[in-house]
Amino acid sequence: MSTTPARGRPRPGAAAAGHHVVGQHEFRGLRTVEHVFQVPLDHARPDGERIQVFAREYASAAHPAAAVEQLPWLVFLQGGPGGRGNRVTSLGGWMKAAAQDFRILMLDQRGTGLSAPADRVSLPLRGSAPEQATYLGHFRADSIVFDCEAIRRALGSGPWTVFGQSYGGFCTLTYLSLAPEGMRRALITGGLAPLEGPADRVYRATYARVAARNAEYFGWYPDDRARVSAVLEHLSRHDERLPSGERLSPERFQLVGSLLGGNTRVDSLHYLLEDAFTGGLRGPRLSDGFLAQVHALVTRAANPLYALMHESIYAQVESTEWAAWRVLDEYPQFRPDAQDPLLLGEMVMPWYFEQDPALVPLADVADLLARRSDWGQLYDRGRLAMNDVPVAAAVYRDDIFVDRDLSLETAASVRGLRVWETADFHHDGISDDGEGLFARLLGLADPDGQER
């Protein structure tokens, strides 16, 4: 299905955004500039309602200020959905490498951070649950791409480099589909999205990889198998409260399995579990320290869009109908009442909106989004097959969040995309060796060392 606009019709994102600078700072070897842009809520209706999108520019203080103005732009699209742009206090990792040759623009994607934040407080201002769901229909990758294009024009930039991590890589594929003329090159880490649905096949693949990662982890820490089972058994019999006041259920505790998805944090799961129990007047209880750490891992107070929009990132026309929840029936070892339940990964379940206070007011909205069946296409297979933008992607062989096989299937559909497949990193590769990863991908996308 082509997404090329009909001749004579205005192209979404074609106009520049309203723009002003709200702050400039210099500290610890970097310069920051804080930008605010006004963009259409619906880019197909550029004269309609507008929303604010915030972005922070990072540059190395090693460059004279005048020289920074001459550097090409690199826009970073972070993971999520629902995560705001990174706030850093010094240049390290991939940003240290990129700042040698680029000005880095770090977006708060719409709905996050300072960009028209969408949460249990702000969304009711849009009206009823159906009205809130309609509003959130403008918060997918296509809208983010057109925001980028409007911002690029407002900054007076030519085609720029786009670097997408995880969900940011999904957005980068949409960028290649909808507005490749705005891209000088594309770099993707752990973010080659499946180009077609249904979402069910994504979860079948990820359940299998999460099961394998559970087995690997319990192979390293065999005593933790008993600890996890003991915590789950305890929670099925006792009322344990998180710092926010709600009861911690067994199934919500399983969400700490998100720690399995990275090399830089997987071992912290062991440290979490060793603090689980403490003695009490009436027998063992879960310690306050453990409950505080678990709460930080299982709450969506800081990024409710993750839970609301996560399955929609896989929706191509059809509804998702709570795909992760339905596919769970095929993987009973993840059920909390299994003999030795496995820890979960990146799955959003309906009960999430019954148990997390940040999500409870949004339950009806979430259900409407899960049942929506008129999602538009995010990718243009024809345009991707004719792609002429240099693209390089890191594919992590054992990634539990973005499946390796589905990633390679997508890579084969994008003309000229160069893949670096590795088992040395997991989904958090850019936190593990960001400097090395960035340099390698830039070299793959720019093998002849062309001007950046």
Coordinates of C-alpha atoms in Angstrom, one line a residue:
M1 CA 0.0 0.0 0.0
S2 CA 1.5 3.3 -1.0
T3 CA 1.7 6.2 1.4
T4 CA 2.8 8.7 -1.2
P5 CA 0.4 11.7 -1.1
A6 CA -1.8 12.4 -4.2
R7 CA -0.4 15.1 -6.5
G8 CA -1.8 18.5 -5.5
R9 CA -2.6 17.6 -2.0
P10 CA -0.6 19.1 0.9
R11 CA 2.0 16.7 2.2
P12 CA 1.8 16.1 6.0
G13 CA 4.8 17.6 7.7
A14 CA 5.7 19.8 4.7
A15 CA 5.4 23.1 6.6
A16 CA 8.0 24.2 9.2
A17 CA 7.0 24.2 12.9
G18 CA 6.7 27.3 15.0
H19 CA 9.9 27.6 16.9
H20 CA 11.6 29.4 19.8
V21 CA 14.5 28.8 22.1
V22 CA 13.7 28.7 25.8
G23 CA 17.1 28.2 27.4
Q24 CA 20.8 27.7 26.8
H25 CA 23.4 26.2 29.2
E26 CA 27.0 25.1 29.3
F27 CA 28.3 22.6 31.9
R28 CA 30.7 19.6 32.2
G29 CA 32.0 19.8 28.6
L30 CA 28.7 20.2 26.8
R31 CA 26.4 22.9 25.6
T32 CA 22.7 22.5 25.6
V33 CA 20.0 24.5 23.8
E34 CA 16.3 24.0 24.7
H35 CA 13.9 24.3 21.8
V36 CA 10.1 24.4 21.7
F37 CA 8.2 23.8 18.5
Q38 CA 4.5 24.2 17.7
V39 CA 3.3 21.4 15.4
P40 CA -0.1 20.2 14.2
L41 CA -1.8 17.6 16.3
D42 CA -3.0 16.1 13.0
H43 CA -0.4 16.7 10.3
A44 CA -3.1 16.0 7.6
R45 CA -4.8 19.2 9.0
P46 CA -2.0 21.7 9.3
D47 CA -4.4 24.6 10.1
G48 CA -6.0 22.7 13.0
E49 CA -5.1 22.3 16.6
R50 CA -1.4 22.6 17.4
I51 CA 0.6 21.0 20.2
Q52 CA 4.0 21.7 21.7
V53 CA 7.1 19.5 21.1
F54 CA 10.2 20.0 23.2
A55 CA 13.7 19.1 22.1
R56 CA 17.1 19.6 23.7
E57 CA 20.2 20.2 21.5
Y58 CA 23.5 18.8 22.8
A59 CA 26.9 19.8 21.5
S60 CA 30.5 19.3 22.7
A61 CA 32.0 22.4 24.3
A62 CA 35.2 21.3 22.7
H63 CA 33.8 22.9 19.5
P64 CA 33.8 26.8 19.4
A65 CA 30.3 28.1 19.5
A66 CA 30.5 29.3 15.9
A67 CA 31.8 25.9 14.7
V68 CA 28.8 24.2 16.3
E69 CA 26.5 26.2 14.1
Q70 CA 28.2 24.5 11.1
L71 CA 27.9 21.0 12.3
P72 CA 25.2 18.7 10.7
W73 CA 22.3 17.6 12.8
L74 CA 21.7 14.1 14.2
V75 CA 18.2 13.5 15.6
F76 CA 17.9 10.7 18.2
L77 CA 14.6 8.8 18.5
Q78 CA 14.6 7.0 21.8
G79 CA 12.9 3.8 22.8
G80 CA 9.4 3.4 24.1
P81 CA 6.8 4.2 23.2
G82 CA 6.3 6.7 26.0
G83 CA 9.8 7.4 27.0
R84 CA 11.0 11.0 27.0
G85 CA 14.4 12.1 25.5
N86 CA 17.5 11.3 27.6
R87 CA 18.6 14.0 30.1
V88 CA 22.4 13.8 30.4
T89 CA 24.8 15.8 32.4
S90 CA 27.9 15.0 30.5
L91 CA 28.8 13.5 27.1
G92 CA 29.5 9.7 27.3
G93 CA 28.9 6.6 25.3
W94 CA 27.4 7.1 21.8
M95 CA 26.7 10.8 22.5
K96 CA 30.4 11.4 23.1
A97 CA 31.2 9.7 19.8
A98 CA 28.4 11.5 17.9
A99 CA 29.3 15.0 19.3
Q100 CA 32.6 14.9 17.5
D101 CA 30.9 15.4 14.2
F102 CA 27.2 16.3 14.9
R103 CA 24.8 18.5 16.8
I104 CA 22.5 16.1 18.6
L105 CA 18.8 16.8 18.8
M106 CA 17.1 14.8 21.6
L107 CA 13.3 14.9 21.2
D108 CA 10.7 14.4 23.8
Q109 CA 8.4 12.6 21.4
R110 CA 4.8 13.8 21.5
G111 CA 3.0 12.7 24.6
T112 CA 6.2 12.5 26.7
G113 CA 8.3 14.7 28.8
L114 CA 7.6 18.4 27.9
S115 CA 5.8 17.5 24.6
A116 CA 2.1 17.6 25.2
P117 CA 2.4 15.0 28.0
A118 CA -0.4 12.4 28.0
D119 CA -1.3 10.8 31.3
R120 CA -4.1 10.2 33.7
V121 CA -4.2 13.9 34.7
S122 CA -4.0 15.5 31.2
L123 CA -6.0 13.0 29.1
P124 CA -9.4 13.6 30.7
L125 CA -9.1 17.2 29.4
R126 CA -9.7 15.7 26.0
G127 CA -13.2 14.5 27.0
S128 CA -14.7 11.0 27.1
A129 CA -12.8 7.8 26.8
P130 CA -13.6 7.6 23.0
E131 CA -12.4 11.2 22.6
Q132 CA -9.2 10.4 24.5
A133 CA -8.6 7.3 22.3
T134 CA -9.2 9.3 19.1
Y135 CA -6.7 11.9 20.4
L136 CA -4.0 9.2 21.1
G137 CA -4.5 7.9 17.5
H138 CA -2.2 10.9 16.6
F139 CA 0.6 9.7 18.8
R140 CA 2.1 6.9 16.7
A141 CA 5.3 6.8 14.6
D142 CA 3.8 8.5 11.6
S143 CA 3.0 11.6 13.6
I144 CA 6.4 11.5 15.2
V145 CA 8.1 11.4 11.8
F146 CA 6.1 14.4 10.5
D147 CA 7.0 16.2 13.7
C148 CA 10.6 15.6 12.9
E149 CA 10.2 16.9 9.4
A150 CA 8.5 20.1 10.6
I151 CA 11.2 20.6 13.1
R152 CA 14.0 19.9 10.6
R153 CA 12.6 22.7 8.4
A154 CA 12.2 25.1 11.3
L155 CA 15.9 24.6 12.2
G156 CA 16.9 25.2 8.6
S157 CA 18.5 21.8 8.2
G158 CA 19.0 19.8 5.1
P159 CA 18.6 16.1 5.3
W160 CA 19.9 14.9 8.6
T161 CA 21.1 11.7 10.3
V162 CA 18.4 9.8 12.2
F163 CA 19.5 7.4 15.0
G164 CA 16.8 5.2 16.4
Q165 CA 17.0 2.9 19.4
S166 CA 14.4 0.2 19.9
Y167 CA 11.0 1.9 19.3
G168 CA 13.0 4.8 17.8
G169 CA 14.2 2.3 15.2
F170 CA 10.5 1.5 14.4
C171 CA 10.0 5.3 13.9
T172 CA 13.1 5.4 11.7
L173 CA 11.6 2.7 9.4
T174 CA 8.4 4.8 9.2
Y175 CA 10.6 7.8 8.4
L176 CA 12.2 5.9 5.5
S177 CA 8.7 5.0 4.3
L178 CA 7.1 8.5 4.6
A179 CA 9.8 11.1 4.3
P180 CA 13.1 9.7 3.1
E181 CA 14.0 13.0 1.5
G182 CA 14.6 14.3 5.0
M183 CA 17.2 11.7 5.8
R184 CA 21.0 11.8 5.1
R185 CA 21.4 8.4 6.7
A186 CA 19.7 6.1 9.2
L187 CA 21.3 4.2 12.1
I188 CA 19.2 1.7 14.1
T189 CA 20.0 -0.3 17.2
G190 CA 17.6 -3.1 18.4
G191 CA 14.8 -1.6 16.4
L192 CA 13.9 -3.3 13.1
A193 CA 10.1 -3.6 13.4
P194 CA 8.0 -6.3 11.6
L195 CA 6.5 -4.6 8.6
E196 CA 3.3 -6.6 8.8
G197 CA 1.0 -7.9 11.5
P198 CA -0.7 -9.4 13.3
A199 CA 0.8 -8.5 16.7
D200 CA 0.3 -12.2 17.7
R201 CA 3.4 -13.3 15.9
V202 CA 5.5 -10.7 17.7
Y203 CA 4.4 -12.1 21.0
R204 CA 4.9 -15.7 20.1
A205 CA 8.5 -14.9 19.2
T206 CA 9.1 -12.8 22.3
Y207 CA 7.6 -15.3 24.7
A208 CA 9.9 -17.9 23.3
R209 CA 13.0 -15.7 23.7
V210 CA 12.0 -14.6 27.2
A211 CA 11.6 -18.2 28.2
A212 CA 15.1 -18.9 26.9
R213 CA 16.4 -15.9 28.8
N214 CA 14.8 -17.1 32.0
A215 CA 16.5 -20.4 31.6
E216 CA 19.9 -18.7 31.0
Y217 CA 19.5 -16.5 34.0
F218 CA 18.5 -19.3 36.4
G219 CA 21.5 -21.2 35.0
W220 CA 23.7 -18.4 36.3
Y221 CA 21.8 -18.0 39.5
P222 CA 20.2 -21.4 40.3
D223 CA 19.2 -20.3 43.9
D224 CA 17.2 -17.5 42.4
R225 CA 14.7 -20.0 40.9
A226 CA 13.6 -20.9 44.4
R227 CA 13.6 -17.2 45.4
V228 CA 11.3 -16.2 42.6
S229 CA 8.9 -19.1 43.3
A230 CA 9.0 -18.2 47.0
V231 CA 8.1 -14.6 46.4
L232 CA 5.2 -15.6 44.1
E233 CA 3.9 -18.1 46.6
H234 CA 4.1 -15.5 49.4
L235 CA 2.2 -13.0 47.3
S236 CA -0.5 -15.4 46.6
R237 CA -1.1 -15.8 50.3
H238 CA -0.2 -12.4 51.9
D239 CA -1.2 -8.8 51.4
E240 CA 2.0 -7.0 50.6
R241 CA 1.7 -3.3 49.7
L242 CA 3.9 -1.2 47.4
P243 CA 5.0 2.3 48.5
S244 CA 2.2 3.7 46.5
G245 CA -0.3 1.8 48.6
E246 CA -1.7 -0.8 46.2
R247 CA -1.3 -4.6 46.7
L248 CA 1.5 -6.3 44.9
S249 CA 0.0 -9.2 43.0
P250 CA 2.0 -12.2 41.8
E251 CA 1.5 -11.4 38.1
R252 CA 2.7 -7.8 38.6
F253 CA 5.8 -9.0 40.4
Q254 CA 6.6 -11.1 37.3
L255 CA 7.1 -7.8 35.4
V256 CA 10.6 -7.5 37.1
G257 CA 11.6 -9.8 34.2
S258 CA 12.2 -6.6 32.2
L259 CA 15.6 -6.7 33.8
L260 CA 16.4 -9.8 31.8
G261 CA 16.4 -7.7 28.6
G262 CA 19.9 -6.2 28.9
N263 CA 23.5 -7.0 29.6
T264 CA 24.0 -3.9 31.7
R265 CA 21.2 -4.7 34.2
V266 CA 20.4 -8.4 34.1
D267 CA 22.7 -9.2 37.1
S268 CA 20.9 -6.5 39.1
L269 CA 17.9 -8.9 39.2
H270 CA 20.0 -11.1 41.5
Y271 CA 20.7 -8.2 43.8
L272 CA 17.0 -7.4 43.9
L273 CA 16.0 -10.9 44.8
E274 CA 18.5 -11.3 47.6
D275 CA 16.8 -8.5 49.5
A276 CA 13.3 -10.0 49.1
F277 CA 12.5 -11.3 52.6
T278 CA 12.9 -10.0 56.1
G279 CA 11.8 -11.4 59.4
G280 CA 8.6 -10.2 61.1
L281 CA 6.5 -10.8 64.2
R282 CA 4.2 -13.1 62.2
G283 CA 6.8 -14.7 60.0
P284 CA 8.7 -13.7 56.8
R285 CA 7.5 -10.6 55.0
L286 CA 8.8 -8.8 51.9
S287 CA 11.3 -6.1 52.9
D288 CA 10.5 -2.4 52.4
G289 CA 13.7 -2.1 50.3
F290 CA 12.6 -4.9 48.0
L291 CA 9.1 -3.5 47.6
A292 CA 10.5 0.0 46.8
Q293 CA 12.8 -1.5 44.1
V294 CA 10.0 -3.6 42.7
H295 CA 7.7 -0.6 42.5
A296 CA 10.2 1.4 40.5
L297 CA 10.3 -1.5 38.0
V298 CA 6.5 -2.2 37.6
T299 CA 4.9 1.3 37.8
R300 CA 4.0 3.2 34.6
A301 CA 3.5 6.5 36.5
A302 CA 6.4 8.1 34.5
N303 CA 5.5 6.7 31.1
P304 CA 1.8 5.7 30.8
L305 CA 1.9 5.9 27.0
Y306 CA 4.0 2.8 27.1
A307 CA 1.1 0.7 28.4
L308 CA -1.5 2.6 26.4
M309 CA 0.2 2.5 23.0
H310 CA 2.6 -0.4 23.1
E311 CA 0.6 -2.9 21.2
S312 CA -0.5 -0.3 18.6
I313 CA 3.1 0.0 17.4
Y314 CA 2.6 -3.5 15.8
A315 CA -0.9 -2.6 14.4
Q316 CA -1.1 -2.5 10.6
V317 CA -4.8 -1.9 9.8
E318 CA -6.0 -4.6 12.1
S319 CA -6.8 -4.4 15.9
T320 CA -4.4 -6.1 18.4
E321 CA -7.2 -7.2 20.8
W322 CA -4.7 -7.5 23.7
A323 CA -2.4 -9.8 21.7
A324 CA 0.1 -10.5 24.5
W325 CA -2.7 -11.5 26.9
R326 CA -4.3 -13.9 24.3
V327 CA -1.0 -15.5 23.2
L328 CA -0.2 -16.1 26.9
D329 CA -2.5 -19.1 26.7
E330 CA 0.1 -20.8 24.4
Y331 CA 2.8 -20.3 27.0
P332 CA 1.3 -21.5 30.3
Q333 CA 4.8 -21.5 32.0
F334 CA 4.4 -17.7 32.3
R335 CA 1.1 -17.9 34.2
P336 CA 1.5 -16.9 37.9
D337 CA -0.1 -20.2 39.0
A338 CA 2.4 -22.4 37.0
Q339 CA 4.5 -24.7 39.1
D340 CA 7.6 -22.6 38.6
P341 CA 6.4 -19.4 36.9
L342 CA 8.7 -17.6 34.5
L343 CA 9.3 -13.9 34.7
L344 CA 7.7 -11.7 32.0
G345 CA 9.3 -9.3 29.6
E346 CA 7.7 -6.6 27.4
M347 CA 4.1 -7.6 27.6
V348 CA 1.1 -5.4 28.4
M349 CA -1.9 -7.1 29.9
P350 CA -5.4 -5.9 30.6
W351 CA -4.9 -6.4 34.3
Y352 CA -2.2 -3.8 34.2
F353 CA -5.0 -1.2 34.0
E354 CA -6.7 -2.6 37.1
Q355 CA -3.6 -2.7 39.4
D356 CA -1.4 0.3 38.5
P357 CA -2.9 3.5 40.0
A358 CA -1.3 5.5 37.2
L359 CA -3.2 3.4 34.7
V360 CA -6.5 2.7 36.4
P361 CA -8.3 5.9 35.2
L362 CA -7.2 5.0 31.6
A363 CA -8.6 1.4 31.5
D364 CA -11.5 2.3 29.1
V365 CA -9.1 4.2 26.8
A366 CA -6.7 1.3 26.7
D367 CA -9.5 -1.1 25.8
L368 CA -10.7 1.1 23.0
L369 CA -7.2 1.3 21.6
A370 CA -6.8 -2.5 21.8
R371 CA -10.0 -3.0 19.8
R372 CA -9.4 -0.2 17.2
S373 CA -9.3 -1.8 13.8
D374 CA -8.7 1.3 11.5
W375 CA -5.1 2.0 12.2
G376 CA -3.2 3.3 9.2
Q377 CA -0.1 1.7 7.6
L378 CA 3.2 2.7 9.2
Y379 CA 5.4 1.3 6.5
D380 CA 5.5 1.5 2.7
R381 CA 7.0 -1.7 1.4
G382 CA 7.3 -0.4 -2.1
R383 CA 9.3 2.6 -1.0
L384 CA 11.4 0.6 1.3
A385 CA 12.2 -1.8 -1.6
M386 CA 13.5 1.2 -3.6
N387 CA 15.3 2.9 -0.6
D388 CA 18.4 4.9 -1.4
V389 CA 19.1 6.3 2.1
P390 CA 22.2 4.7 3.6
V391 CA 20.9 2.5 6.5
A392 CA 22.9 0.4 9.0
A393 CA 21.3 -1.6 11.8
A394 CA 22.5 -3.6 14.8
V395 CA 20.5 -6.8 15.4
Y396 CA 21.0 -8.5 18.7
R397 CA 20.8 -12.2 18.3
D398 CA 19.2 -12.9 21.7
D399 CA 17.1 -9.7 22.1
I400 CA 14.0 -10.5 24.2
F401 CA 12.3 -7.3 23.1
V402 CA 12.8 -7.1 19.4
D403 CA 13.1 -10.6 17.9
R404 CA 16.1 -11.4 15.8
D405 CA 14.3 -13.4 13.1
L406 CA 11.6 -10.8 12.6
S407 CA 14.3 -8.1 12.4
L408 CA 16.2 -10.0 9.7
E409 CA 13.0 -10.5 7.8
T410 CA 12.5 -6.7 7.8
A411 CA 16.2 -6.0 6.9
A412 CA 15.8 -8.1 3.8
S413 CA 12.9 -5.8 2.7
V414 CA 14.8 -2.6 2.9
R415 CA 17.1 -1.9 -0.1
G416 CA 20.7 -1.3 0.8
L417 CA 20.2 -1.9 4.6
R418 CA 23.4 -3.2 6.1
V419 CA 23.1 -5.4 9.1
W420 CA 25.5 -6.0 11.9
E421 CA 24.3 -9.1 13.8
T422 CA 25.9 -9.8 17.2
A423 CA 25.4 -12.0 20.2
D424 CA 27.7 -9.7 22.3
F425 CA 25.0 -7.3 23.2
H426 CA 21.4 -7.3 24.3
H427 CA 18.7 -4.7 23.9
D428 CA 20.7 -2.2 25.9
G429 CA 23.8 -2.3 23.7
I430 CA 24.1 1.4 23.4
S431 CA 24.4 1.5 27.2
D432 CA 26.9 -1.3 27.2
D433 CA 29.3 0.1 24.5
G434 CA 27.5 3.0 22.9
E435 CA 30.7 4.6 21.6
G436 CA 31.8 1.4 19.8
L437 CA 28.3 0.7 18.4
F438 CA 27.8 4.2 17.1
A439 CA 31.2 4.2 15.3
R440 CA 30.5 0.7 13.8
L441 CA 27.1 1.7 12.5
L442 CA 28.3 5.0 11.1
G443 CA 31.0 3.2 9.3
L444 CA 28.6 0.7 7.8
A445 CA 26.3 3.5 6.7
D446 CA 29.2 5.5 5.4
P447 CA 31.7 3.0 4.2
D448 CA 33.5 5.5 2.0
G449 CA 33.8 8.1 4.7
Q450 CA 31.6 10.6 2.9
E451 CA 31.0 14.1 4.4
R452 CA 28.8 14.0 7.4

